[in-house]
Amino acid sequence: YALHRRSGAAYAIGRTMFETDGLCPLWVERCNAMDEIWVPTDFNARTFRAAGVTTRITVVPDGVDAQRYRPGLEPLELPEVQGKVVLGIFQWSAYKGWDALLRAWYAAFAGSSEATLVLRTYVQGVEQQASRRRIEKDIEDFARRELGVRTRELGRIVLLTDTIAEADLPRLYAAADALVAPSRGEGWGLPQIEALASGLPVLATAWGGTTQFLHDGNSVQIEVDRLVPTGQSALWYVGQNWAEPSVPSLTAALRKVVDAPEELAALAAVGRREIEKKWTWAHSLAVADERLSQIADEPRSGGR
């Protein structure tokens, strides 16, 4: 809906991203109405082109404020946590892989006080109390139907469904021992890069936009079993695929938080150094500025 040419504009750039292996035809049409599309990752450059986007595609990465998100901040106080704290920050949606996470958490920590899973989550467009009730019911139903257990038998899980002030978000990362993100797809991955900047070990699916800045040298990569149909009825998902994270790989990644903290700390240190080297907003701005300078120097013929 946002990709419309503005009257009088000499050159139209659309900035967008998506989390599957393709695009719906309407998105392709809107992208091709632009002179150029900016996407944040090589992943999206490939998927957009394969979906039929024929206009120029330029990769202009997002970034992160490496001063705001940094190691050593005072941790935010979290309720009812024991042992290591594994943090998940995501919308309560199928593409974020919450079901795979619950299955792996049960396999890794059922009946254990070694770790607590803290989920900062919400149902989009739903009031906070109703959102919490929906999430609690989904967890209860999943535990009973898929695992044959009650919610309390899954392992220690704490839900944070109230809004956290923007100023407190860096302290939320500081309160955790690792971030887990078993997404089935990402266009970029905001919590993942914020956690990396915060010096926090990241456990993330090895597919999608996050592969632009995450790799097996700076994070724990959750293996992908296969690509599967999204199973979503919304127009923008029909006929597309995303990744199915491997539950055994995710389980092993979660266990590393308790069993191999030194290994995770070393990965996180590499990640922080790479953030400072190439993933700040200043680096993003430099890429955008260079491309805009090139556009300004290109000859114009009065529009498309």
PDB file of C-alpha atoms in Angstrom, residues 22 28 44 55 61 72 84 113 116 138 163 184 198 201 204 218 233 241 244 249 264 271 286 301:
ATOM      1  CA  GLY A  22       8.618 -15.311  -2.308  1.00  0.00           C
ATOM      2  CA  VAL A  28       5.661  -7.726  -7.210  1.00  0.00           C
ATOM      3  CA  ASN A  44      15.510 -10.532   0.110  1.00  0.00           C
ATOM      4  CA  THR A  55      13.318  -3.263 -11.302  1.00  0.00           C
ATOM      5  CA  PRO A  61      21.117  -2.948   5.419  1.00  0.00           C
ATOM      6  CA  GLY A  72      27.580  -3.944  30.785  1.00  0.00           C
ATOM      7  CA  LYS A  84      20.021 -19.114  33.309  1.00  0.00           C
ATOM      8  CA  SER A 113      15.309 -25.273  37.473  1.00  0.00           C
ATOM      9  CA  THR A 116      13.937 -19.913  32.731  1.00  0.00           C
ATOM     10  CA  ASP A 138      -2.303 -21.408  23.172  1.00  0.00           C
ATOM     11  CA  THR A 163       4.542  -3.095  27.297  1.00  0.00           C
ATOM     12  CA  ARG A 184      10.545 -19.603  10.319  1.00  0.00           C
ATOM     13  CA  SER A 198      24.286  -6.108  23.610  1.00  0.00           C
ATOM     14  CA  PRO A 201      24.638 -14.976  22.824  1.00  0.00           C
ATOM     15  CA  ALA A 204      18.715 -18.257  15.737  1.00  0.00           C
ATOM     16  CA  ASN A 218      29.129 -15.279  16.054  1.00  0.00           C
ATOM     17  CA  SER A 233      -4.543 -17.816   4.405  1.00  0.00           C
ATOM     18  CA  ASN A 241       7.344 -21.296   1.854  1.00  0.00           C
ATOM     19  CA  GLU A 244      10.978 -25.336   9.582  1.00  0.00           C
ATOM     20  CA  SER A 249      19.040 -28.619  16.824  1.00  0.00           C
ATOM     21  CA  LEU A 264      28.525 -18.894  23.870  1.00  0.00           C
ATOM     22  CA  GLY A 271      29.299 -10.688  17.396  1.00  0.00           C
ATOM     23  CA  ALA A 286      27.160   5.224   4.306  1.00  0.00           C
ATOM     24  CA  SER A 301      15.113  10.967 -19.265  1.00  0.00           C
TER      25      SER A 301
END
